């Protein structure tokens, strides 16, 4: 049996290694209540489309629109029924009281699938 120990793994050109054809998160975001980002991975930024409606753009696009968006929020019911494209995804937050009223809220999302 071999053991691989490394502090840093780089691509052959010296940059960050690209994860493809693996079952690891390809992107994740902790969004604020105005499409801002507290922290993220492979997310270049967010757009506030209106109350409780945010679009987050990937730094490196997904291969297709057939990826999974797992979303959660601490204070609201969240619907990921917005538009999915290979370059971004949409998150919508709704009130717990009626699940119909859009509200601005902190949200968490994770993306699984293949990068382009």
CSV table of C-alpha atoms in Angstrom, one decimal:
chain,number,residue,atom,x,y,z
A,1,UNK,CA,0.0,0.0,0.0
A,2,UNK,CA,1.2,3.5,-0.9
A,3,UNK,CA,0.7,6.7,1.1
A,4,UNK,CA,0.5,10.1,-0.6
A,5,UNK,CA,1.3,13.1,1.6
A,6,UNK,CA,1.1,16.6,0.2
A,7,UNK,CA,0.6,20.1,1.4
A,8,UNK,CA,-0.4,21.5,-2.0
A,9,UNK,CA,-1.6,19.9,-5.2
A,10,UNK,CA,-1.2,22.0,-8.4
A,11,UNK,CA,-2.0,21.6,-12.0
A,12,UNK,CA,0.9,21.0,-14.4
A,13,UNK,CA,0.9,24.7,-15.2
A,14,UNK,CA,1.3,25.5,-11.5
A,15,UNK,CA,-2.2,26.7,-10.8
A,16,UNK,CA,-5.0,25.1,-8.7
A,17,UNK,CA,-5.9,21.6,-9.7
A,18,UNK,CA,-9.3,21.2,-11.3
A,19,UNK,CA,-11.8,18.7,-9.9
A,20,UNK,CA,-13.6,16.9,-12.7
A,21,UNK,CA,-15.5,13.6,-12.8
A,22,UNK,CA,-15.4,13.5,-9.0
A,23,UNK,CA,-18.2,13.5,-6.4
A,24,UNK,CA,-17.0,16.6,-4.5
A,25,UNK,CA,-18.8,19.9,-4.2
A,26,UNK,CA,-18.0,22.0,-7.2
A,27,UNK,CA,-19.3,25.2,-5.6
A,28,UNK,CA,-20.8,26.5,-2.4
A,29,UNK,CA,-22.0,29.8,-1.0
A,30,UNK,CA,-23.0,31.4,2.2
A,31,UNK,CA,-25.1,34.3,0.9
A,32,UNK,CA,-26.2,37.4,2.8
A,33,UNK,CA,-29.7,38.9,2.5
A,34,UNK,CA,-28.8,41.0,-0.5
A,35,UNK,CA,-27.0,38.6,-2.7
A,36,UNK,CA,-23.7,39.4,-1.1
A,37,UNK,CA,-21.3,36.6,0.0
A,38,UNK,CA,-20.0,35.9,3.5
A,39,UNK,CA,-17.9,33.1,2.0
A,40,UNK,CA,-17.9,30.9,-1.1
A,41,UNK,CA,-16.0,28.4,-3.3
A,42,UNK,CA,-16.2,28.7,-7.1
A,43,UNK,CA,-18.7,31.6,-6.9
A,44,UNK,CA,-17.6,34.9,-8.5
A,45,UNK,CA,-20.5,37.0,-7.1
A,46,UNK,CA,-24.2,37.5,-6.6
A,47,UNK,CA,-27.0,39.6,-8.1
A,48,UNK,CA,-30.0,40.8,-6.1
A,49,UNK,CA,-32.9,40.3,-8.5
A,50,UNK,CA,-35.4,41.7,-6.0
A,51,UNK,CA,-36.7,40.8,-2.5
A,52,UNK,CA,-35.5,37.2,-1.6
A,53,UNK,CA,-34.4,36.5,-5.2
A,54,UNK,CA,-30.7,36.0,-5.8
A,55,UNK,CA,-28.5,34.8,-8.7
A,56,UNK,CA,-25.0,33.5,-8.0
A,57,UNK,CA,-22.4,33.2,-10.8
A,58,UNK,CA,-19.9,30.4,-11.0
A,59,UNK,CA,-16.2,31.2,-11.4
A,60,UNK,CA,-15.8,28.0,-13.4
A,61,UNK,CA,-18.9,27.0,-15.2
A,62,UNK,CA,-20.6,23.6,-14.9
A,63,UNK,CA,-20.5,21.2,-17.8
A,64,UNK,CA,-24.3,21.3,-18.3
A,65,UNK,CA,-27.5,22.4,-16.5
A,66,UNK,CA,-27.9,18.9,-15.2
A,67,UNK,CA,-26.3,19.6,-11.8
A,68,UNK,CA,-27.8,19.5,-8.3
A,69,UNK,CA,-28.3,22.6,-6.2
A,70,UNK,CA,-28.8,21.9,-2.5
A,71,UNK,CA,-30.1,25.0,-0.7
A,72,UNK,CA,-30.9,25.8,2.9
A,73,UNK,CA,-31.6,28.9,5.0
A,74,UNK,CA,-31.7,29.4,8.7
A,75,UNK,CA,-34.8,31.5,8.8
A,76,UNK,CA,-37.0,30.8,5.8
A,77,UNK,CA,-38.3,28.2,3.4
A,78,UNK,CA,-36.1,28.3,0.4
A,79,UNK,CA,-37.0,27.3,-3.2
A,80,UNK,CA,-34.4,26.6,-5.8
A,81,UNK,CA,-37.0,26.6,-8.5
A,82,UNK,CA,-35.3,29.5,-10.2
A,83,UNK,CA,-33.3,29.4,-13.4
A,84,UNK,CA,-30.3,27.0,-13.6
A,85,UNK,CA,-27.7,27.6,-16.3
A,86,UNK,CA,-24.2,26.3,-16.7
A,87,UNK,CA,-22.8,29.7,-15.6
A,88,UNK,CA,-25.1,30.6,-12.7
A,89,UNK,CA,-28.1,29.5,-10.5
A,90,UNK,CA,-30.9,31.3,-8.8
A,91,UNK,CA,-32.1,31.1,-5.2
A,92,UNK,CA,-35.4,32.3,-3.8
A,93,UNK,CA,-36.2,32.8,-0.1
A,94,UNK,CA,-39.8,32.7,1.2
A,95,UNK,CA,-41.3,33.4,4.7
A,96,UNK,CA,-41.9,30.4,7.0
A,97,UNK,CA,-45.3,31.9,7.9
A,98,UNK,CA,-46.9,31.2,4.5
A,99,UNK,CA,-44.2,30.0,2.1
A,100,UNK,CA,-45.5,32.5,-0.4
A,101,UNK,CA,-44.1,35.9,0.7
A,102,UNK,CA,-40.6,36.6,-0.6
A,103,UNK,CA,-38.2,37.8,2.0
A,104,UNK,CA,-34.5,38.8,2.1
A,105,UNK,CA,-32.6,36.2,4.1
A,106,UNK,CA,-29.2,34.6,4.6
A,107,UNK,CA,-28.9,31.4,2.5
A,108,UNK,CA,-26.6,28.5,2.0
A,109,UNK,CA,-26.1,26.5,-1.2
A,110,UNK,CA,-24.0,23.7,-2.5
A,111,UNK,CA,-23.6,22.5,-6.1
A,112,UNK,CA,-22.8,19.0,-7.2
A,113,UNK,CA,-22.1,17.9,-10.7
A,114,UNK,CA,-19.3,18.1,-13.3
A,115,UNK,CA,-17.4,21.2,-14.2
A,116,UNK,CA,-17.0,22.2,-17.9
